[in-house]
XYZ file of C-alpha atoms in Angstrom:
523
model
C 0.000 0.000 0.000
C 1.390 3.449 -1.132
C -0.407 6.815 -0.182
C 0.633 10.072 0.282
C -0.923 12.332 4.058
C -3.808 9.167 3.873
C -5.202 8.374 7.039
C -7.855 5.861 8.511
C -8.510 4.064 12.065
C -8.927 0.583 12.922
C -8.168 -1.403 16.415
C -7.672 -4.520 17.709
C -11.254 -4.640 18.998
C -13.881 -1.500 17.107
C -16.234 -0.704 14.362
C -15.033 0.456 10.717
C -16.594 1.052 7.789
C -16.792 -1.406 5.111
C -15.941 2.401 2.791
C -13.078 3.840 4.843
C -10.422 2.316 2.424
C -11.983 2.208 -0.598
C -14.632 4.273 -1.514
C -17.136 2.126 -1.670
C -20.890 3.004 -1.876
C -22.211 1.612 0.802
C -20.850 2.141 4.810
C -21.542 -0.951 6.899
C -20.093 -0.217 10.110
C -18.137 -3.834 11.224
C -16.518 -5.718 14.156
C -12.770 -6.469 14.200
C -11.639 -9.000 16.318
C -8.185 -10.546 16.637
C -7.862 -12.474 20.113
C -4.512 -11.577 21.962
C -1.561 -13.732 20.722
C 0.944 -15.722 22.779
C 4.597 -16.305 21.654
C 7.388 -17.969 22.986
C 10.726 -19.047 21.390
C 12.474 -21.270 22.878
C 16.265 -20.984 21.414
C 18.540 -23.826 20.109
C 19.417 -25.765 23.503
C 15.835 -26.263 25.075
C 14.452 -29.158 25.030
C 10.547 -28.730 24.721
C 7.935 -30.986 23.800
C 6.779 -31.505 19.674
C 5.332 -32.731 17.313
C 6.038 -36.214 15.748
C 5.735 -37.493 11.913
C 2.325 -37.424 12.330
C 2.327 -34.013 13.391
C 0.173 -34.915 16.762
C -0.011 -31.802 19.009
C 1.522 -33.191 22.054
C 1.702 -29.333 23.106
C -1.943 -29.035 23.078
C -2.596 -30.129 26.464
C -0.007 -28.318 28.572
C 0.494 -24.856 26.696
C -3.157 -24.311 25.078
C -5.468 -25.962 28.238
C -7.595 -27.617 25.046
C -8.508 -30.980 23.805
C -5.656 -31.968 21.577
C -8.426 -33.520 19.288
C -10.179 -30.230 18.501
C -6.533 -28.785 17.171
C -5.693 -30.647 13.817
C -3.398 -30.352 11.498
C -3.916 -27.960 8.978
C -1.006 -26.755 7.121
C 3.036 -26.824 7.533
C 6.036 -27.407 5.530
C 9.835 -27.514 5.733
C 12.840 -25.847 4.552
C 16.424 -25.654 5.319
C 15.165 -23.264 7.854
C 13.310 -25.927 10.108
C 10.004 -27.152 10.011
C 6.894 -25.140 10.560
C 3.443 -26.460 11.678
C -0.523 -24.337 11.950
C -2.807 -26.112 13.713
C -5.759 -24.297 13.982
C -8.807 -24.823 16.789
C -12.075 -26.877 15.845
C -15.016 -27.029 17.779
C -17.607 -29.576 16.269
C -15.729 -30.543 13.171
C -16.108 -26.509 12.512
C -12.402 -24.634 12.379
C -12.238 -21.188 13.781
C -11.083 -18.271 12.002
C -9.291 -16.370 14.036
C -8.139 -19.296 16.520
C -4.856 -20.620 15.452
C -1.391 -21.205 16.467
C 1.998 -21.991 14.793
C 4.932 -24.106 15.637
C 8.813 -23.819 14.408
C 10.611 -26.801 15.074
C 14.580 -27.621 14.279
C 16.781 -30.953 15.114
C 13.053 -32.269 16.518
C 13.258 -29.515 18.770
C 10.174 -26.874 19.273
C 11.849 -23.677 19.387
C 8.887 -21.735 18.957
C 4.984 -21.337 19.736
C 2.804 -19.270 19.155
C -1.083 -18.872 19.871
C -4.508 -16.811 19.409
C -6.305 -20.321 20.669
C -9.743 -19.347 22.825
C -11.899 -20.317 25.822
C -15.434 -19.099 25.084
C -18.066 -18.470 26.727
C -20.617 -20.188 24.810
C -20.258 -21.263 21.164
C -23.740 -20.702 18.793
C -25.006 -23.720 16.983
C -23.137 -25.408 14.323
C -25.978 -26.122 11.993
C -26.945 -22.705 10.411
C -30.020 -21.241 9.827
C -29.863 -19.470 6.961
C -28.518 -20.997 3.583
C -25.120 -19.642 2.072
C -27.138 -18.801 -1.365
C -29.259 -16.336 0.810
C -26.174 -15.138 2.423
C -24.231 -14.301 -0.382
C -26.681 -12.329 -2.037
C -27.135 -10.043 0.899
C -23.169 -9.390 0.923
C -23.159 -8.677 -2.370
C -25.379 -5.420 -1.791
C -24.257 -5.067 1.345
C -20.898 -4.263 -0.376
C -21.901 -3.617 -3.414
C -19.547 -6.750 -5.016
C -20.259 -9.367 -6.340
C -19.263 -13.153 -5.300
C -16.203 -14.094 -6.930
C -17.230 -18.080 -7.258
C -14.712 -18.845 -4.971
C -15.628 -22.210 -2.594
C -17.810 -20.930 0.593
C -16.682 -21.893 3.893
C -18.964 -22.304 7.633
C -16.467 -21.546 10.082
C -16.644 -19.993 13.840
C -15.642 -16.637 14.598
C -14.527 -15.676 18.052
C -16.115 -12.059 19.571
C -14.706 -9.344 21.533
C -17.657 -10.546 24.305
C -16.086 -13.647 24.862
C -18.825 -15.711 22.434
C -18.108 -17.890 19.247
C -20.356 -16.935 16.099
C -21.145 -19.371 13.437
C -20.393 -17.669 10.255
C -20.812 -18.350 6.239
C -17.389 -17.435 4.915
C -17.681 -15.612 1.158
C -15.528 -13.509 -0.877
C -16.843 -10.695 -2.547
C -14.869 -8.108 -5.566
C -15.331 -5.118 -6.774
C -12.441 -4.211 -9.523
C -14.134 -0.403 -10.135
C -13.090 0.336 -6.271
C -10.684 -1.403 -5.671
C -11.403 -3.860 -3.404
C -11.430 -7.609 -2.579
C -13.272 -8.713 0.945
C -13.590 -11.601 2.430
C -16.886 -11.319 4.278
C -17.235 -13.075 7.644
C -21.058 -13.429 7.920
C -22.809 -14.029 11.240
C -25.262 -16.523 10.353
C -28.415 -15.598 12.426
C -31.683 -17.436 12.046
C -33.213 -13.753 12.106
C -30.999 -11.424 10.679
C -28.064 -12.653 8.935
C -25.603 -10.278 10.100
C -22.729 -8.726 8.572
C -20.434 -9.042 11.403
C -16.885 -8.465 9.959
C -14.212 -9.070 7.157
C -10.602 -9.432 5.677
C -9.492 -7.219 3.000
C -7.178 -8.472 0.690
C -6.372 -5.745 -0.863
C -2.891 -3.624 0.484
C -3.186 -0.582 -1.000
C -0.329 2.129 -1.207
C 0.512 2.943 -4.192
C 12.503 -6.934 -21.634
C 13.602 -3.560 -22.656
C 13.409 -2.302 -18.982
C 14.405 -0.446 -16.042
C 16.965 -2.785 -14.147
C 16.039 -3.957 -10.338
C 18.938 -1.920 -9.056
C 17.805 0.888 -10.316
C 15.150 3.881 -9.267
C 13.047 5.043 -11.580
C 13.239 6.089 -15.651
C 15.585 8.826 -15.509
C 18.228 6.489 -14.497
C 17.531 4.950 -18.196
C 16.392 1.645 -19.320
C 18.159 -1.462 -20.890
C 17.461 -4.657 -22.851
C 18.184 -7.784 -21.116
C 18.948 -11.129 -23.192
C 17.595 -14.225 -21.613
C 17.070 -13.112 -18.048
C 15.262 -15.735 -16.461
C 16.756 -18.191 -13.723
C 16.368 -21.162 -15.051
C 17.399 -23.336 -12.308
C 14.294 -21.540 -10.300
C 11.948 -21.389 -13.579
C 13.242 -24.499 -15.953
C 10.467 -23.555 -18.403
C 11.677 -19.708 -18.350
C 9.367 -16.439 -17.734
C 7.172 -16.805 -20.101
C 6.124 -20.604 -19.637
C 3.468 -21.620 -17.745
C 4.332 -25.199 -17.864
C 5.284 -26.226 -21.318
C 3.336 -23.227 -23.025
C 6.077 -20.512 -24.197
C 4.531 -16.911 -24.391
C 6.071 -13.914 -26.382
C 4.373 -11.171 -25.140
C 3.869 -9.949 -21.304
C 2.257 -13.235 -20.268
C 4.388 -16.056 -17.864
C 4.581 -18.294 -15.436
C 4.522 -15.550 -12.744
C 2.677 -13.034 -14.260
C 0.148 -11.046 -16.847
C 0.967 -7.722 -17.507
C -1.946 -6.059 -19.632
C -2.842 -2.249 -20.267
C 4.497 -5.001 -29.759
C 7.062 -4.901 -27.339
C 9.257 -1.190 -27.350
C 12.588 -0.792 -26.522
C 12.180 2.939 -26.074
C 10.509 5.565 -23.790
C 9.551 8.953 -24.440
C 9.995 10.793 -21.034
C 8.430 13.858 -22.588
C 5.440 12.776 -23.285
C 2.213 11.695 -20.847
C 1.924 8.042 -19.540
C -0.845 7.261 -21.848
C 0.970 7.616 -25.514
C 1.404 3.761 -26.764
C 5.125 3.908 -26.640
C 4.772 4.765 -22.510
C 2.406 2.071 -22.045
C 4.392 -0.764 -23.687
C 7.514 0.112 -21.651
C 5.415 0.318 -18.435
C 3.489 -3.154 -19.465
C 7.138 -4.530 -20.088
C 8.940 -3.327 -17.150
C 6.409 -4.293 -14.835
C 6.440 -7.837 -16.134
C 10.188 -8.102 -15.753
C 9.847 -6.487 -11.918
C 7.289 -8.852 -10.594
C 8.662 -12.213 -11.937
C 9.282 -13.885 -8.888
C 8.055 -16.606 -6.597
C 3.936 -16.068 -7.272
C 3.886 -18.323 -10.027
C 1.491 -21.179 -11.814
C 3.671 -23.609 -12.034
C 6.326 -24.773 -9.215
C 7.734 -26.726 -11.251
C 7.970 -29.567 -8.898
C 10.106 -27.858 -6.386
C 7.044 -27.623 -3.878
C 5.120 -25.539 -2.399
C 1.337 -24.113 -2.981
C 0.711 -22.586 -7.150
C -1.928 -21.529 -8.961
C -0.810 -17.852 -8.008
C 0.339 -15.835 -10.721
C -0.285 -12.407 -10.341
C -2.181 -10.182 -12.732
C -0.687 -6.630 -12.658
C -2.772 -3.378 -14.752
C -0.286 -0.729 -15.455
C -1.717 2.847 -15.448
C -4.659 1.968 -14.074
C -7.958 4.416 -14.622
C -10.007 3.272 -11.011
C -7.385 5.485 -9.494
C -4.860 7.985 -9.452
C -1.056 8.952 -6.876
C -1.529 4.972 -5.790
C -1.353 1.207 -6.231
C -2.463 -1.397 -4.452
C -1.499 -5.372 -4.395
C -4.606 -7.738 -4.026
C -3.255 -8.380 -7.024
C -2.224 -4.874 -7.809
C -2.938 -2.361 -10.457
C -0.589 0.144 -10.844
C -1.975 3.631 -11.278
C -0.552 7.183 -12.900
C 0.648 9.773 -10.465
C -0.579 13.039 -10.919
C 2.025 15.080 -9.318
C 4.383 16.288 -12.401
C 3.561 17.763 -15.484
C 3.595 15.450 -17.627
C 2.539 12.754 -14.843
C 4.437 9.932 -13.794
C 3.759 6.354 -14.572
C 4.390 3.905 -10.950
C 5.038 1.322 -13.092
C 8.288 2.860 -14.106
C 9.549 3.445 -10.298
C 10.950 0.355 -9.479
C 10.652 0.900 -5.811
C 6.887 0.893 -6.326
C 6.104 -2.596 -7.516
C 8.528 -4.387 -5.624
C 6.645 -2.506 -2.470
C 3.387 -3.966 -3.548
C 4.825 -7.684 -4.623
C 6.454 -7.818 -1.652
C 2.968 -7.908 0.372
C 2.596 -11.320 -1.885
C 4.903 -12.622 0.786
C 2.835 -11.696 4.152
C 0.819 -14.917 3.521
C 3.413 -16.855 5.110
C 2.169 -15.808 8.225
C -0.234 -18.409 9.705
C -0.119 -20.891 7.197
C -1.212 -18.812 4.304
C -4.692 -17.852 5.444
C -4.208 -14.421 4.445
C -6.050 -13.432 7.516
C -3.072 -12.653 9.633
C -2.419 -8.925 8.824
C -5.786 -7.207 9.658
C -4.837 -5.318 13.091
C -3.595 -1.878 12.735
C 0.043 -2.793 13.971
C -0.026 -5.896 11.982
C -0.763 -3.748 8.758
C 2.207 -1.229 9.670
C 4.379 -4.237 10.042
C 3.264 -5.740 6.397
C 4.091 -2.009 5.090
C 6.941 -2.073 6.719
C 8.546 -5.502 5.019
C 7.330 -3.648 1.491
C 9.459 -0.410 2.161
C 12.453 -2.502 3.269
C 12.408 -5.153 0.459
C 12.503 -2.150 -1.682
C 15.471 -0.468 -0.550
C 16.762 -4.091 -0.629
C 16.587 -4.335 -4.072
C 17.146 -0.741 -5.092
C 20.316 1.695 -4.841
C 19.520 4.471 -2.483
C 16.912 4.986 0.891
C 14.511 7.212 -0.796
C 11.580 5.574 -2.030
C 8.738 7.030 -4.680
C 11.122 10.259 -5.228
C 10.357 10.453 -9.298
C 6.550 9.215 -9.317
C 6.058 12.695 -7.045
C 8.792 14.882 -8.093
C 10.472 15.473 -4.958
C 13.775 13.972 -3.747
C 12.458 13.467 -0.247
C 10.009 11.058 -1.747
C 7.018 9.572 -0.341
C 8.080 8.869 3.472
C 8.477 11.345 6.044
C 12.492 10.249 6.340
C 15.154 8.217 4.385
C 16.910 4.788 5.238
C 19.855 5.663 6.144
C 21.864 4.901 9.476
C 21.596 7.711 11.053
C 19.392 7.954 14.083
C 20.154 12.349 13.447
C 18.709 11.808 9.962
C 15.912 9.179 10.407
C 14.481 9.654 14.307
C 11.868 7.074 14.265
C 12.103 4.781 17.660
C 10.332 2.046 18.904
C 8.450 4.085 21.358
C 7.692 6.690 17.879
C 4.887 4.309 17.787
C 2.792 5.396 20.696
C 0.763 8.264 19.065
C 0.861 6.319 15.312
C -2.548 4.374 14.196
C -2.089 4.515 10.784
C 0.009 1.633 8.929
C 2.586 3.831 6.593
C 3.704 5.373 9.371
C 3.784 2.253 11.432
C 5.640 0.920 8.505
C 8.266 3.456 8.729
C 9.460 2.523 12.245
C 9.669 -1.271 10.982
C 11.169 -0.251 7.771
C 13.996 2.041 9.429
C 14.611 -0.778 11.972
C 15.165 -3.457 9.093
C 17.557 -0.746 7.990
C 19.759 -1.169 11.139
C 19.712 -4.961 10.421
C 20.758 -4.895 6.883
C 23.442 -2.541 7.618
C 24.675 -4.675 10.490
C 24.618 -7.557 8.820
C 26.263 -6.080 5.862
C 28.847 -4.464 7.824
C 29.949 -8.130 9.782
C 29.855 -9.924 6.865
C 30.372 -8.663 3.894
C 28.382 -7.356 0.422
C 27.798 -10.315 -2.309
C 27.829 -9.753 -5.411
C 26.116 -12.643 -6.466
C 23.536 -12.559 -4.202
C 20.693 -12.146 -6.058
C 21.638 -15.695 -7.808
C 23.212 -17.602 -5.418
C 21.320 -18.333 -2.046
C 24.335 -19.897 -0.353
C 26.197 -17.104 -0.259
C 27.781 -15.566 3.079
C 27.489 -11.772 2.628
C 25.058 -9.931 5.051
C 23.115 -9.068 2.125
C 21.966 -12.558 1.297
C 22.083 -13.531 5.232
C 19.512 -11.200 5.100
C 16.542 -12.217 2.989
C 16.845 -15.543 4.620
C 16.012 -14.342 7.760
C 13.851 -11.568 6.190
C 11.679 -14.885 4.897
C 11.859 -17.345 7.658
C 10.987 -14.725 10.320
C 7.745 -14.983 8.394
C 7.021 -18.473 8.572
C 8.032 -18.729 12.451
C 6.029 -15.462 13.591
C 2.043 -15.798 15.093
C -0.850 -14.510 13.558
C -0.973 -10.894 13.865
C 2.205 -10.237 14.635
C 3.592 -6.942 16.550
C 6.770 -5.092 16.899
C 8.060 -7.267 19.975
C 6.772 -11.010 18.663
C 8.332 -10.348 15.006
C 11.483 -9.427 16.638
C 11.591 -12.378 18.841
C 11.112 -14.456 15.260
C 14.023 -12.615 13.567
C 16.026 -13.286 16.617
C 15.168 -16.836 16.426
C 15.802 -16.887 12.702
C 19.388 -16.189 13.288
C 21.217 -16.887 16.998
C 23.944 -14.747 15.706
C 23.017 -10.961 16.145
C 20.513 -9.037 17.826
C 22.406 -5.683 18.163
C 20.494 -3.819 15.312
C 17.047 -4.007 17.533
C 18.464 -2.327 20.171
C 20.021 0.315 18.187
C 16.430 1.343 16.978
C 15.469 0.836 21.377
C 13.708 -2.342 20.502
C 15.917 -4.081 23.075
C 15.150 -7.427 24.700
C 12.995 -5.656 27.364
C 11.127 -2.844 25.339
C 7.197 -2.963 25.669
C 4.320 -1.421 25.296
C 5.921 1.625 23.687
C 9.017 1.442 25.410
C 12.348 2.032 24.097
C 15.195 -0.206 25.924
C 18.439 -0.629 24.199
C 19.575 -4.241 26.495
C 20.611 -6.868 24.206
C 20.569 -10.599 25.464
C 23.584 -12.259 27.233
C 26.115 -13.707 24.923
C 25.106 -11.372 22.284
């Protein structure tokens, strides 16, 4: 999500608007829920109980006080990282929404838990009383979408009151505003209330610009056979055995005659300017989302559709998956699709579904969000040269955040404890993102700057050390994650440093707000 002075409110437990992010006709005022989270980690040495082949929750009983047969299995996988495990809470053969937990496991060791597992009061019926047909058709004006044919779901959702609602699970789209909901419907034999939702959508804002590079000005260049193809053996533009020529692949569609030129000069809209954004944005976002694994695991099926210049908007983009809109601040505007920074913001949300076991329902609280904006500003200055981000799309070197990246705490003041007055997510994201800063630069600065790292994962340098553990943090964090629980993950992720958290005050004892600079014994 890129946006420029935008604000909007939402906490842990309120009402919202269904219209507050996207302009949408109709304003349904809505519950959001996320129970409190528990996380431990455990470190490298302590032995702890876990799970076996069959993945049976021997935890259950002592850490969650629940029957270990109403918390199955529902998702996990493993990497050279360790082995990571969702089990999510069931009550009647009915899962729970926003009850789950997550276990990282190394050497058959847990080394950490976390939870958002509930006690209720009461829990309603789980036969409902009102069909899913009628349902759907009431959240479709409701929200004025329509129901995107994906499966329906009847799952329990837990309340701020301490009761369990049965709920019909939908998703409804809109493309003319923007949005994508999933709708968490109360099921009630009398009204069928609209009780809350998920939004999908993040918004924010092979001749072609290359990934260490800005935006336009810095020029563009054609690339000969540029795909990986020990990670894609089929190439870029294969889905499977199907070879494409045009801005179609395995990873993604690019829509809006391929052009090796661009004419600066002239508005985004001239053919020439659209080709080279169609093009560039194509060779940006051709990463993991893909169709096809190829047989090297994992979930597909998740290529990503990307409209450049997009005309439902204007000086924004958004990733649900993302179009990419024209920014009206220079004369003639600027095209986001040509500011590298910009798409590589928005793929990078295509990552936060790690979180949880790839729900996608992890990210909703307000410090959650900040976090997930955070991750997109500092995969950006990952990838590009320089800690300004969005400076050409608005014309200003400053750019679109209210400091740089650098290391400088005189230069860029956010803190841990900046986040005390903050409640919306891009500035949230800032503290996160400058933070990240401190660890890239640390890491960098023990162990060295690869060349090669952005084709050889083994590598030592701190700057491929560091989108390991930017990635496995992911997987090993709870559901709705905050400032202190993701920094326990990245800790976990790698034993070896700590120091950059505290230089930011998000020392091993900082809370609630709190800046402490300690850093762990033997650190």
């Amino acid at each position: 999500m890129w946006c420029k002075n935008k604000r909007f409110h939402m906490a842990v437990v309120s009402t919202r608007s269904s219209g507050d992010n996207h302009n949408a006709v109709h304003y349904v005022p809505l519950e959001t829920y996320h129970p409190p989270t528990t996380y431990e980690t455990y470190g490298q040495e302590i032995e702890h109980a876990a799970f076996d082949s069959a993945h049976n929750l021997d935890l259950a009983d002592k850490a969650l006080s629940v029957d270990v047969e109403s918390v199955p299995f529902r998702s996990g996988y493993t990497s050279e990282a360790g082995e990571f495990v969702y089990p999510e809470r069931y009550h009647e053969g009915i899962p729970f929404i926003n009850s789950v937990a997550n276990v990282a496991w190394k050497d058959d060791k847990v080394v950490s838990f976390g939870s958002s597992f509930v006690t209720p009061k009461n829990s309603a019926k789980s036969t409902p009383s009102i069909t899913v047909e009628i349902i759907i058709s009431t959240v479709e004006a409701a929200l004025d979408g329509k129901y995107n044919e994906h499966p329906t779901s009847l799952e329990y959702l837990a309340r701020d009151n301490g009761t369990v609602s049965l709920v019909h699970v939908t998703q409804v789209q809109n493309s003319e505003v923007n949005f994508w909901y999933e709708a968490y419907v109360y099921v009630d034999a009398h009204t069928g209330e609209l009780i809350s939702l998920t939004d999908f959508v993040a918004e924010a804002m092979d001749t072609v610009l290359l990934i260490t590079k800005r935006s336009i000005p810095e020029g563009i260049e054609t690339l000969t056979d540029p795909a990986d193809l020990m990670v894609s053996p089929y190439g870029r533009h294969a889905p499977s055995t199907t070879n494409y020529t045009t801005t179609s692949g395995n990873n993604v569609v690019a829509y809006k005659a391929s052009s090796t030129n661009c004419d600066t000069t002239q508005a985004p809209s001239t053919t020439i300017n659209v080709n080279v954004a169609r093009i560039n944005i194509f060779y940006v976002t051709t990463y993991n989302l893909q169709t096809d694994n190829s047989g090297k695991g994992g979930a597909e099926g998740d290529r990503v559709l990307m409209s450049v210049q997009d005309s439902s908007g204007t000086n924004n983009v958004n990733f649900a998956t993302p179009p990419e809109y024209i920014w009206t601040y220079t004369t003639p505007n600027h095209d986001g699709s040509l500011q590298n920074d910009i798409p590589i913001h928005e793929s990078t949300h295509g990552t936060n579904r790690m979180t949880g076991g790839g729900t996608g329902r992890c990210f909703q609280t307000t410090e959650a969000g900040g976090l997930g904006e955070g991750w997109s500003d500092a995969m950006s200055e990952l990838t590009i040269e320089g800690f300004v981000l969005g400076e050409y799309v608005v014309d200003d070197p400053a750019g679109l955040r209210t400091y740089p990246y650098p290391n400088s705490a005189a230069t860029n003041p956010w803190r841990y404890s900046s986040l005390k007055p903050l409640d919306e997510v891009h500035s949230i994201g800032e503290v996160w993102a400058n933070i990240l800063h401190q660890v890239y630069s640390a890491l960098v600065t023990e162990y060295g700057f690869d060349a090669d790292a952005r084709t050889n994962p083994a590598s030592t340098g701190g700057n491929t050390v560091y989108p390991h553990l930017f990635l496995d943090a992911l997987a090993i964090q709870p559901c709705s994650p905050t400032f202190v629980t993701i920094r326990a993950a990245w800790i976990l992720a790698d034993q070896n440093w700590y120091g950059a958290f505290a230089s930011c005050d998000l020392g091993i004892n900082a809370a609630s707000y709190t800046d402490d600079t300690t850093v762990p014994s033997g650190c």
